[in-house]
mmCIF file of C-alpha atoms in Angstrom:
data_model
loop_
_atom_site.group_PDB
_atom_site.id
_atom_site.type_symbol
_atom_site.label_atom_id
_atom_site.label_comp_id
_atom_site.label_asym_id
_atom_site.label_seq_id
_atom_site.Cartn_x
_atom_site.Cartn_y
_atom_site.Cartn_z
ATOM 1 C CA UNK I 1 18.042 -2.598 1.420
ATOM 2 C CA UNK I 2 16.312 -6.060 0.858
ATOM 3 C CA UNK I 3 16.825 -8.200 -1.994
ATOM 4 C CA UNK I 4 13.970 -8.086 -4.199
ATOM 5 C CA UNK I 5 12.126 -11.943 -4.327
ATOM 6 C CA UNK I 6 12.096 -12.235 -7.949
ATOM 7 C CA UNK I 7 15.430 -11.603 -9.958
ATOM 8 C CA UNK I 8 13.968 -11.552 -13.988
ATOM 9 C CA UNK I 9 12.726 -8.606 -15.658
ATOM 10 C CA UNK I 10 9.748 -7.017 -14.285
ATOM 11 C CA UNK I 11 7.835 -3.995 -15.896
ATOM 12 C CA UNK I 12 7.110 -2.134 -12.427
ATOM 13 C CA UNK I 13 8.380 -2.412 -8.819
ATOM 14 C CA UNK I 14 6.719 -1.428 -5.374
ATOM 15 C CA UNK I 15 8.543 0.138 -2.832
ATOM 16 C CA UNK I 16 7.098 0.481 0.566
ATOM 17 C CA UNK I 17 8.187 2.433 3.914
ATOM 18 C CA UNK I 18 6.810 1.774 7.031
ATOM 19 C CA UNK I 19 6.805 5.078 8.834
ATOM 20 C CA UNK I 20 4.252 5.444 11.504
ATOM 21 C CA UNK I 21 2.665 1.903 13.630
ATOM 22 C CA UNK I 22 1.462 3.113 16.726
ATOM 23 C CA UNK I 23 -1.333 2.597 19.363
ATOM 24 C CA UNK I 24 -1.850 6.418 21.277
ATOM 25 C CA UNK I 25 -3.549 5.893 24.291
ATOM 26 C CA UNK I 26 -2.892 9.628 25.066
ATOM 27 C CA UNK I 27 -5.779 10.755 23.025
ATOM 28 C CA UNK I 28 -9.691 10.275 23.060
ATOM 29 C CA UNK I 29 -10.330 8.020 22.395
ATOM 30 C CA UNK I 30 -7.088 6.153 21.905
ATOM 31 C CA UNK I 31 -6.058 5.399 18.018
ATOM 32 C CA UNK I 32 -4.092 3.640 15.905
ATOM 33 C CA UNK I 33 -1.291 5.642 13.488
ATOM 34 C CA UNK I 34 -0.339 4.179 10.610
ATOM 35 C CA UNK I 35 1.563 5.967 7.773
ATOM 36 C CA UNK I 36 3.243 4.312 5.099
ATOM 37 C CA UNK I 37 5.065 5.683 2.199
ATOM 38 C CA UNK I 38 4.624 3.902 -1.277
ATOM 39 C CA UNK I 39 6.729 4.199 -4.388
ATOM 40 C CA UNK I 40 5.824 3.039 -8.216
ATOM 41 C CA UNK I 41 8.930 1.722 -9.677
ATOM 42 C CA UNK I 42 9.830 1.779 -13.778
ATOM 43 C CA UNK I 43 11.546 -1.975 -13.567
ATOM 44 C CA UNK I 44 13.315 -0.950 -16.280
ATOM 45 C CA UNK I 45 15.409 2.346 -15.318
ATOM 46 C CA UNK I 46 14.563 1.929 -11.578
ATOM 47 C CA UNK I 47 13.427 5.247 -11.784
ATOM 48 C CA UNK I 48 10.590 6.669 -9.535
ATOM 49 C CA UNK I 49 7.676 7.278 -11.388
ATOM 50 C CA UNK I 50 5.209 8.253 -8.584
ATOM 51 C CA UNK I 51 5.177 8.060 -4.490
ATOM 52 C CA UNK I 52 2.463 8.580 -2.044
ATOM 53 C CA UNK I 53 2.280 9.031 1.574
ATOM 54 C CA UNK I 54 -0.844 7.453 2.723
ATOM 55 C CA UNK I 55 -1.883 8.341 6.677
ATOM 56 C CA UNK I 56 -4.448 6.673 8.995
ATOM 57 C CA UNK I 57 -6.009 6.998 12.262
ATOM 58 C CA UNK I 58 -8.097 4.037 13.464
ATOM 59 C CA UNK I 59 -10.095 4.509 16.789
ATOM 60 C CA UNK I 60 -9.731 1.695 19.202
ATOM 61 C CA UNK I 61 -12.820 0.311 20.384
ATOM 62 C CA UNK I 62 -11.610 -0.326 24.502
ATOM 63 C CA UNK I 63 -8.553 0.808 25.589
ATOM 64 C CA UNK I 64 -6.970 -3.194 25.291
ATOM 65 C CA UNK I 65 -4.367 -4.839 23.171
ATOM 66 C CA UNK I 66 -6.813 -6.617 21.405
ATOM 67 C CA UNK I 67 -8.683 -3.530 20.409
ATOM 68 C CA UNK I 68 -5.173 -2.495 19.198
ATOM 69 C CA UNK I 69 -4.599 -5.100 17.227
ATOM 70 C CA UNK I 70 -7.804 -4.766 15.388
ATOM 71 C CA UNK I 71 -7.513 -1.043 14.823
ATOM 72 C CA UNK I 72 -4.018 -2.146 13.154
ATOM 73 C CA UNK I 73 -5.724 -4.897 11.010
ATOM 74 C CA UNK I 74 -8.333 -2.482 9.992
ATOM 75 C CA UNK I 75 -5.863 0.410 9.458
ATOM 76 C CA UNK I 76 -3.708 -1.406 7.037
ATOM 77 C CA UNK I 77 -6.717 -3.223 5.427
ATOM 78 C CA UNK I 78 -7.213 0.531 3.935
ATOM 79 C CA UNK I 79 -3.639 0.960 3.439
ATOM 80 C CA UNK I 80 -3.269 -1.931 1.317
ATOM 81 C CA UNK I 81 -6.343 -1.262 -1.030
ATOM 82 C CA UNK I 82 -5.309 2.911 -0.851
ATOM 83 C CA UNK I 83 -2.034 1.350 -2.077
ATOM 84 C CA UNK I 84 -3.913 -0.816 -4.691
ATOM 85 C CA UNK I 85 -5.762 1.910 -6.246
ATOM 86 C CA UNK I 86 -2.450 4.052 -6.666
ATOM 87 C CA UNK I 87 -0.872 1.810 -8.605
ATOM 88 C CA UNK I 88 -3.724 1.339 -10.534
ATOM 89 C CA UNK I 89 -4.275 4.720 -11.310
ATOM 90 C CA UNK I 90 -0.172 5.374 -12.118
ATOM 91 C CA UNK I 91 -0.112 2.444 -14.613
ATOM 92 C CA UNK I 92 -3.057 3.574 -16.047
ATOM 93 C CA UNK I 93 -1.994 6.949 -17.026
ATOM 94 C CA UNK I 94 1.347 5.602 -18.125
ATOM 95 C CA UNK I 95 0.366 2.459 -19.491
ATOM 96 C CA UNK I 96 -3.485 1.581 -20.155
ATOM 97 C CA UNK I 97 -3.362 -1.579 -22.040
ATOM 98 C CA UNK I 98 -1.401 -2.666 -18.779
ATOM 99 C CA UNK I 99 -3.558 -1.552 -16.156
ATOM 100 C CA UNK I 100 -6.356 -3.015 -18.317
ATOM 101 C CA UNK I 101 -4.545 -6.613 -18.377
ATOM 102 C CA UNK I 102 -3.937 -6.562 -14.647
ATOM 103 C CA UNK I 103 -7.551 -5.462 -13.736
ATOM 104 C CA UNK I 104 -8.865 -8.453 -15.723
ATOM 105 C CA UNK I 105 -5.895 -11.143 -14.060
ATOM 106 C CA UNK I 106 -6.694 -13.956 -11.706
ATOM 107 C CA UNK I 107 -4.350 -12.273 -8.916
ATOM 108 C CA UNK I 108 -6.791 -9.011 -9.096
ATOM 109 C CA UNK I 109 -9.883 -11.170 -8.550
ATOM 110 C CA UNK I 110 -8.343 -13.750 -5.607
ATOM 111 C CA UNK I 111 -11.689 -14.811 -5.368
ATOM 112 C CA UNK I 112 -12.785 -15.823 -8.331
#
């Protein structure tokens, strides 16, 4: 298990598992696998409070590495916001003056 980045208190944690990164060239066309599973931790009782399994299949455009790698970019590009929206959803039910205050943060809106 890693050490966590940040040691002070924190309200919620994310755990992630990689468990599928793979290019199939068996299939056609070939595709991109990516599965991750994602866990919403209470920071305070380091209890579970939800998990999700989220699953993707990217087509390759060619049959290249290249293609590969941007079927993988594009595959965990959806992960990532998939994995955004779950948490948003889980705090939200739990806690919705928190959700509300991280919707409205800087860090939410990178751009801005």
């Amino acid at each position: 298990m890693a050490t966590p980045p940040y040691f002070g208190p924190y309200s919620y944690g994310l755990r992630t598992e990689i468990l599928e990164f793979v290019q199939d060239f068996t299939s056609g066309p070939a595709r991109f696998h990516l599965a991750l599973r994602v866990q919403l931790v209470d920071g305070r009782s380091n209890r579970i409070i939800a998990s999700r399994l989220i699953a993707l299949q990217e087509p390759l455009i060619e049959q290249t590495p290249t293609a590969g790698v941007v079927a993988a970019n594009k595959a965990t590009a959806s992960a990532l916001e998939q994995t955004v929206y779950f948490i948003f959803e889980q705090i939200a039910q739990s806690d919705p003056n928190q959700a509300d205050r991280a919707r409205s943060s800087p860090e939410h809106h990178p751009g801005k």
